[in-house]
Structures are given as C-alpha cells and as structure tokens.
Amino acid sequence: MLRQVLRLKRWVAITSRADDLHLLGEGSIGQAVRLRISEGPDPREFLAAYDSDRRFTLSIIAPCPQCAAPVPTVRIGSMADYGDWLNSAPNLAESPHYRTSPAHRGDCPLPRE
C-alpha cells in the first residue's frame, strides 16, 4: 500500500515490523505495522493501521509539535499529501492516531480524545 500511495519504484526498499505501541485497529488484539523507507538522507517511518471507521490509514511518524515524541502525526493518502508534509504545508489532515497515541510523553499538553 505504501508503495502505491507514494508511487515508489520497485527498487526502493521498504522494511516492516510490528509497532509495539499501537493496535492495528480499535478493539484489535493485533499490532499496527511500522513501515520504513531508508532511501535518501532522511529515513521515514509510517504507521499502517485502521481508523475508528475501520478504514486503512497510513500516517507519517514525526515529532509531536507539543512534546517532541515520535508519533503518527499526519495522514498520508497520496504522494501529494507526502509532498505537502515535506514542504511543511499548513492544514494537513491529522492522523486518526495522533491524539490517542501512547507514544506521547506523559507531560504532553496536547488535548487527548
């Protein structure tokens, strides 16, 4: 899915592992999947999981603007979304896992859902 969304060439390596902090979906016993692209100067990680409406989502893992912990911040639904994120565009779609992520620091001031 990540390869399709970002239109990655076949030679771009994507590694995957179970995410220790996030569930695959609400009420799920399975773990979400952490995907990593190591090409280029800055490796990128994504969270692959289902949102509360059971839709598959990809979210970029980046520092929380409030506590700096690496959390799923922005929903990436297309190569354009990823480009907008790389260019720090305003009004990007928040990841459905952003406010509920257990990866936030305990003192994070972000309002939780």
Short mmCIF file of C-alpha atoms in Angstrom, two decimals:
data_model
loop_
_atom_site.label_atom_id
_atom_site.label_comp_id
_atom_site.label_asym_id
_atom_site.label_seq_id
_atom_site.Cartn_x
_atom_site.Cartn_y
_atom_site.Cartn_z
CA MET A 1 0.00 0.00 0.00
CA LEU A 2 2.77 2.48 0.90
CA ARG A 3 4.49 1.75 -2.40
CA GLN A 4 1.26 2.57 -4.27
CA VAL A 5 0.40 5.70 -2.28
CA LEU A 6 3.86 7.21 -2.68
CA ARG A 7 4.41 5.74 -6.16
CA LEU A 8 7.71 4.25 -5.09
CA LYS A 9 9.87 2.41 -7.60
CA ARG A 10 10.36 -1.31 -7.11
CA TRP A 11 14.00 -0.84 -6.09
CA VAL A 12 13.08 1.38 -3.11
CA ALA A 13 13.34 -0.84 -0.04
CA ILE A 14 10.51 -0.83 2.49
CA THR A 15 11.01 -2.64 5.78
CA SER A 16 8.23 -3.51 8.18
CA ARG A 17 7.87 -4.51 11.81
CA ALA A 18 5.13 -4.73 14.39
CA ASP A 19 4.56 -1.45 16.22
CA ASP A 20 4.84 -2.08 19.96
CA LEU A 21 2.61 0.83 20.96
CA HIS A 22 -0.28 1.00 18.50
CA LEU A 23 -3.03 -1.53 17.81
CA LEU A 24 -3.98 -2.49 14.27
CA GLY A 25 -7.48 -1.17 14.91
CA GLU A 26 -9.87 -0.20 17.67
CA GLY A 27 -10.58 -3.27 19.81
CA SER A 28 -7.97 -5.28 17.91
CA ILE A 29 -5.54 -7.64 19.58
CA GLY A 30 -3.06 -7.32 16.70
CA GLN A 31 -0.35 -4.71 16.45
CA ALA A 32 -0.19 -1.94 13.85
CA VAL A 33 2.67 -2.11 11.36
CA ARG A 34 5.58 0.32 11.25
CA LEU A 35 6.91 0.82 7.70
CA ARG A 36 10.30 2.37 6.99
CA ILE A 37 11.79 3.83 3.82
CA SER A 38 15.55 4.12 4.19
CA GLU A 39 16.31 5.76 0.83
CA GLY A 40 17.79 9.24 0.82
CA PRO A 41 19.41 11.26 3.58
CA ASP A 42 16.44 11.05 5.98
CA PRO A 43 14.76 7.69 6.61
CA ARG A 44 10.97 7.99 7.03
CA GLU A 45 8.63 5.86 9.11
CA PHE A 46 4.90 5.37 8.70
CA LEU A 47 2.21 3.72 10.81
CA ALA A 48 -0.16 1.40 8.95
CA ALA A 49 -3.38 0.80 10.89
CA TYR A 50 -7.16 1.14 10.73
CA ASP A 51 -9.02 4.22 11.97
CA SER A 52 -12.17 4.12 14.13
CA ASP A 53 -14.32 3.70 10.98
CA ARG A 54 -12.21 0.65 10.03
CA ARG A 55 -10.57 2.43 7.07
CA PHE A 56 -6.94 1.62 6.36
CA THR A 57 -4.68 4.61 7.00
CA LEU A 58 -1.04 5.49 6.59
CA SER A 59 0.36 8.11 8.94
CA ILE A 60 3.83 9.60 8.97
CA ILE A 61 5.76 9.21 12.21
CA ALA A 62 7.22 12.59 13.18
CA PRO A 63 7.93 14.58 16.34
CA CYS A 64 4.83 15.83 18.14
CA PRO A 65 4.85 19.65 17.99
CA GLN A 66 3.93 19.72 21.69
CA CYS A 67 6.18 17.09 23.31
CA ALA A 68 8.63 16.09 20.52
CA ALA A 69 7.86 12.36 20.91
CA PRO A 70 7.77 10.39 17.63
CA VAL A 71 4.04 9.87 16.98
CA PRO A 72 1.76 9.35 13.96
CA THR A 73 1.11 12.99 13.05
CA VAL A 74 -0.31 13.38 9.54
CA ARG A 75 -2.49 11.11 7.42
CA ILE A 76 -0.79 10.32 4.11
CA GLY A 77 -3.33 9.37 1.45
CA SER A 78 -1.37 10.31 -1.65
CA MET A 79 2.01 11.35 -2.95
CA ALA A 80 0.70 14.95 -2.87
CA ASP A 81 -0.01 14.65 0.88
CA TYR A 82 3.54 13.44 1.44
CA GLY A 83 4.95 16.29 -0.66
CA ASP A 84 2.86 18.79 1.30
CA TRP A 85 4.19 17.36 4.56
CA LEU A 86 7.79 17.54 3.30
CA ASN A 87 7.19 21.21 2.39
CA SER A 88 5.56 21.98 5.78
CA ALA A 89 2.25 22.93 4.20
CA PRO A 90 -0.46 24.15 6.59
CA ASN A 91 -3.78 22.39 7.16
CA LEU A 92 -2.64 18.82 6.61
CA ALA A 93 -5.05 16.05 7.63
CA GLU A 94 -4.29 14.94 11.17
CA SER A 95 -3.60 11.26 11.65
CA PRO A 96 -6.53 9.45 13.29
CA HIS A 97 -3.97 8.10 15.78
CA TYR A 98 -2.32 11.44 16.64
CA ARG A 99 -4.30 12.42 19.73
CA THR A 100 -4.65 8.88 21.07
CA SER A 101 -1.08 7.69 20.53
CA PRO A 102 0.50 6.17 23.65
CA ALA A 103 3.87 7.35 22.31
CA HIS A 104 3.26 10.92 23.57
CA ARG A 105 5.26 11.92 26.62
CA GLY A 106 3.29 11.82 29.87
CA ASP A 107 3.50 15.60 30.24
CA CYS A 108 2.41 16.37 26.65
CA PRO A 109 -0.05 19.31 26.70
CA LEU A 110 -1.85 18.08 23.56
CA PRO A 111 -5.59 17.68 24.22
CA ARG A 112 -6.36 13.94 24.04
CA GLU A 113 -9.52 12.38 22.68
#
